[in-house]
Amino acid sequence: MKKILVIEDEDNIRENISDALSLNDFEIYTAANGVEGVRLAKQVNPDLILCDIMMPLMDGYGVLNAIKSDEESSLTPFIFISAKHNHDDIRRGMNLGASDYLIKPFSLQDLLKMVESKLEDAERKVKIYFDKQKDIIEQYGLIQMHEINTPMNGILTSVSLLQEMEIQNNSKEAAELLQIINHSSKRLQRSLSNIFFYKQLKDGKYVFYSEKIRETSIKVTLENKSKKYQRSADLITLVDIDLIEFDRKLLMVLITELLDNAFKFTKENDQILFRLLKIENAVEIKIQHKNRNNFEVEEFKNSRPYMQFKKEKFEQAGIGLGLSIIKLIVKQYDLNFNYEIDQDNNALFTLIIPEKTH
């Protein structure tokens, strides 16, 4: 049964939508404001989201920003429902990544038709995605089987133990195993996703889509990444730009891959400085942190796909594709990327994105 999240502050509209969709065999979750909607989206992982624009605490645009900035929910179909019938509002919603728009008042027939259409589109995309992943695993599976087997074994072993604990009703230990399953699943998902994305870039099959990305989206991405490593206090950020016009996925990949390395190769209480500023005809991103493992500039320049830095000395999670993905993006879209070590042995990454890159 497909799960649909309805975010709407007007009780009667929310209830009418919920009732209509429930009668058509959908599992419905509802939220009366944007903040509750974002929290619920993370909790239930819906297959589709219906969201009003004008709401208290957080409007629909803020909800969409939060959803699209989260890697796990970024592909979830998102439909705006609103009394606003203004082309600027519609364009803004589409630029932020909305799948479609329903103008109030709308018929329940129109609602069902749109919901079913967007769910079918999403299913097709998922099938294509996993078919391609299967092909990629066949091509690259022998390269990094250890990285794939390790989280998979964590999942399977934990599931087996959970089944035994269900009989014994030991909820505390079961909760800990569920946490392991969650972590292992995300690690495996990230590895497969990076393999697919790298091949897509290398084969020239990625379609660049330029859009206006707001400061809030970038800040949410930074916050999520630091929370993942439980090091929010270590990340010092300066984002001084209203928006950047670029491909949303590529920008978020560039930022998250650089930050992943920064967190992996530093320790708790090491400061990581992130700065995103507008410079002449471009946007500049700088990330600085301690070079604890004494990586050299030449290692950075000579890095290759599926090759981790000093793997024989430092055991790291990952398959060694992050930097290669960054380099491919930089090369294909004429960006400027530099790595240097300063006199205090700090690693400094500088990424410059010219305006109107396409």
PDB file of N, CA, C and O in Angstrom, residues 261 264-267 290-296 299 309-310 313-314 316 345:
ATOM      1  N   ASN A 261      34.600  13.759   3.388  1.00  0.00           N
ATOM      2  CA  ASN A 261      36.036  13.569   3.567  1.00  0.00           C
ATOM      3  C   ASN A 261      36.556  14.372   4.751  1.00  0.00           C
ATOM      4  O   ASN A 261      37.407  13.900   5.510  1.00  0.00           O
ATOM      5  N   LYS A 264      35.523  12.460   7.839  1.00  0.00           N
ATOM      6  CA  LYS A 264      36.195  11.162   7.950  1.00  0.00           C
ATOM      7  C   LYS A 264      37.666  11.291   8.330  1.00  0.00           C
ATOM      8  O   LYS A 264      38.212  10.451   9.046  1.00  0.00           O
ATOM      9  N   PHE A 265      38.311  12.354   7.860  1.00  0.00           N
ATOM     10  CA  PHE A 265      39.750  12.485   8.070  1.00  0.00           C
ATOM     11  C   PHE A 265      40.123  13.476   9.168  1.00  0.00           C
ATOM     12  O   PHE A 265      41.259  13.941   9.249  1.00  0.00           O
ATOM     13  N   THR A 266      39.156  13.806  10.009  1.00  0.00           N
ATOM     14  CA  THR A 266      39.428  14.608  11.203  1.00  0.00           C
ATOM     15  C   THR A 266      38.828  13.900  12.410  1.00  0.00           C
ATOM     16  O   THR A 266      38.140  12.888  12.266  1.00  0.00           O
ATOM     17  N   LYS A 267      39.084  14.441  13.590  1.00  0.00           N
ATOM     18  CA  LYS A 267      38.567  13.854  14.823  1.00  0.00           C
ATOM     19  C   LYS A 267      37.562  14.789  15.472  1.00  0.00           C
ATOM     20  O   LYS A 267      37.489  15.972  15.140  1.00  0.00           O
ATOM     21  N   LYS A 290      42.032  20.285   9.580  1.00  0.00           N
ATOM     22  CA  LYS A 290      43.365  19.773   9.868  1.00  0.00           C
ATOM     23  C   LYS A 290      43.718  18.612   8.941  1.00  0.00           C
ATOM     24  O   LYS A 290      42.889  17.750   8.676  1.00  0.00           O
ATOM     25  N   ASN A 291      44.949  18.598   8.488  1.00  0.00           N
ATOM     26  CA  ASN A 291      45.431  17.506   7.639  1.00  0.00           C
ATOM     27  C   ASN A 291      46.046  16.435   8.537  1.00  0.00           C
ATOM     28  O   ASN A 291      47.254  16.194   8.539  1.00  0.00           O
ATOM     29  N   ARG A 292      45.208  15.775   9.314  1.00  0.00           N
ATOM     30  CA  ARG A 292      45.689  14.850  10.347  1.00  0.00           C
ATOM     31  C   ARG A 292      46.460  13.667   9.766  1.00  0.00           C
ATOM     32  O   ARG A 292      47.391  13.161  10.391  1.00  0.00           O
ATOM     33  N   ASN A 293      46.062  13.203   8.598  1.00  0.00           N
ATOM     34  CA  ASN A 293      46.692  12.021   8.017  1.00  0.00           C
ATOM     35  C   ASN A 293      47.822  12.362   7.061  1.00  0.00           C
ATOM     36  O   ASN A 293      48.352  11.481   6.368  1.00  0.00           O
ATOM     37  N   ASN A 294      48.182  13.651   7.021  1.00  0.00           N
ATOM     38  CA  ASN A 294      49.319  14.111   6.199  1.00  0.00           C
ATOM     39  C   ASN A 294      49.205  13.704   4.738  1.00  0.00           C
ATOM     40  O   ASN A 294      50.168  13.242   4.124  1.00  0.00           O
ATOM     41  N   PHE A 295      48.006  13.867   4.187  1.00  0.00           N
ATOM     42  CA  PHE A 295      47.845  13.630   2.760  1.00  0.00           C
ATOM     43  C   PHE A 295      48.596  14.704   1.987  1.00  0.00           C
ATOM     44  O   PHE A 295      48.609  15.875   2.371  1.00  0.00           O
ATOM     45  N   GLU A 296      49.201  14.302   0.884  1.00  0.00           N
ATOM     46  CA  GLU A 296      49.991  15.237   0.092  1.00  0.00           C
ATOM     47  C   GLU A 296      49.216  15.692  -1.144  1.00  0.00           C
ATOM     48  O   GLU A 296      48.297  15.018  -1.600  1.00  0.00           O
ATOM     49  N   GLU A 299      49.014  13.197  -3.932  1.00  0.00           N
ATOM     50  CA  GLU A 299      48.044  12.118  -3.752  1.00  0.00           C
ATOM     51  C   GLU A 299      46.677  12.561  -4.254  1.00  0.00           C
ATOM     52  O   GLU A 299      45.929  11.778  -4.853  1.00  0.00           O
ATOM     53  N   PHE A 309      42.596   6.879  -0.188  1.00  0.00           N
ATOM     54  CA  PHE A 309      43.872   7.404   0.271  1.00  0.00           C
ATOM     55  C   PHE A 309      44.462   6.516   1.364  1.00  0.00           C
ATOM     56  O   PHE A 309      43.824   6.252   2.376  1.00  0.00           O
ATOM     57  N   LYS A 310      45.690   6.035   1.146  1.00  0.00           N
ATOM     58  CA  LYS A 310      46.437   5.283   2.153  1.00  0.00           C
ATOM     59  C   LYS A 310      45.574   4.200   2.800  1.00  0.00           C
ATOM     60  O   LYS A 310      45.523   4.051   4.020  1.00  0.00           O
ATOM     61  N   LYS A 313      46.889   1.923   5.440  1.00  0.00           N
ATOM     62  CA  LYS A 313      47.174   2.469   6.761  1.00  0.00           C
ATOM     63  C   LYS A 313      45.930   2.919   7.492  1.00  0.00           C
ATOM     64  O   LYS A 313      45.808   2.759   8.702  1.00  0.00           O
ATOM     65  N   PHE A 314      44.964   3.486   6.770  1.00  0.00           N
ATOM     66  CA  PHE A 314      43.752   4.021   7.379  1.00  0.00           C
ATOM     67  C   PHE A 314      42.535   3.264   6.869  1.00  0.00           C
ATOM     68  O   PHE A 314      42.233   3.310   5.680  1.00  0.00           O
ATOM     69  N   GLN A 316      38.865   2.950   6.158  1.00  0.00           N
ATOM     70  CA  GLN A 316      37.802   3.927   5.989  1.00  0.00           C
ATOM     71  C   GLN A 316      36.575   3.260   5.378  1.00  0.00           C
ATOM     72  O   GLN A 316      36.707   2.331   4.592  1.00  0.00           O
ATOM     73  N   ASN A 345      49.752  22.991   8.249  1.00  0.00           N
ATOM     74  CA  ASN A 345      49.290  21.642   7.909  1.00  0.00           C
ATOM     75  C   ASN A 345      47.760  21.519   7.945  1.00  0.00           C
ATOM     76  O   ASN A 345      47.202  20.541   8.423  1.00  0.00           O
TER      77      ASN A 345
END
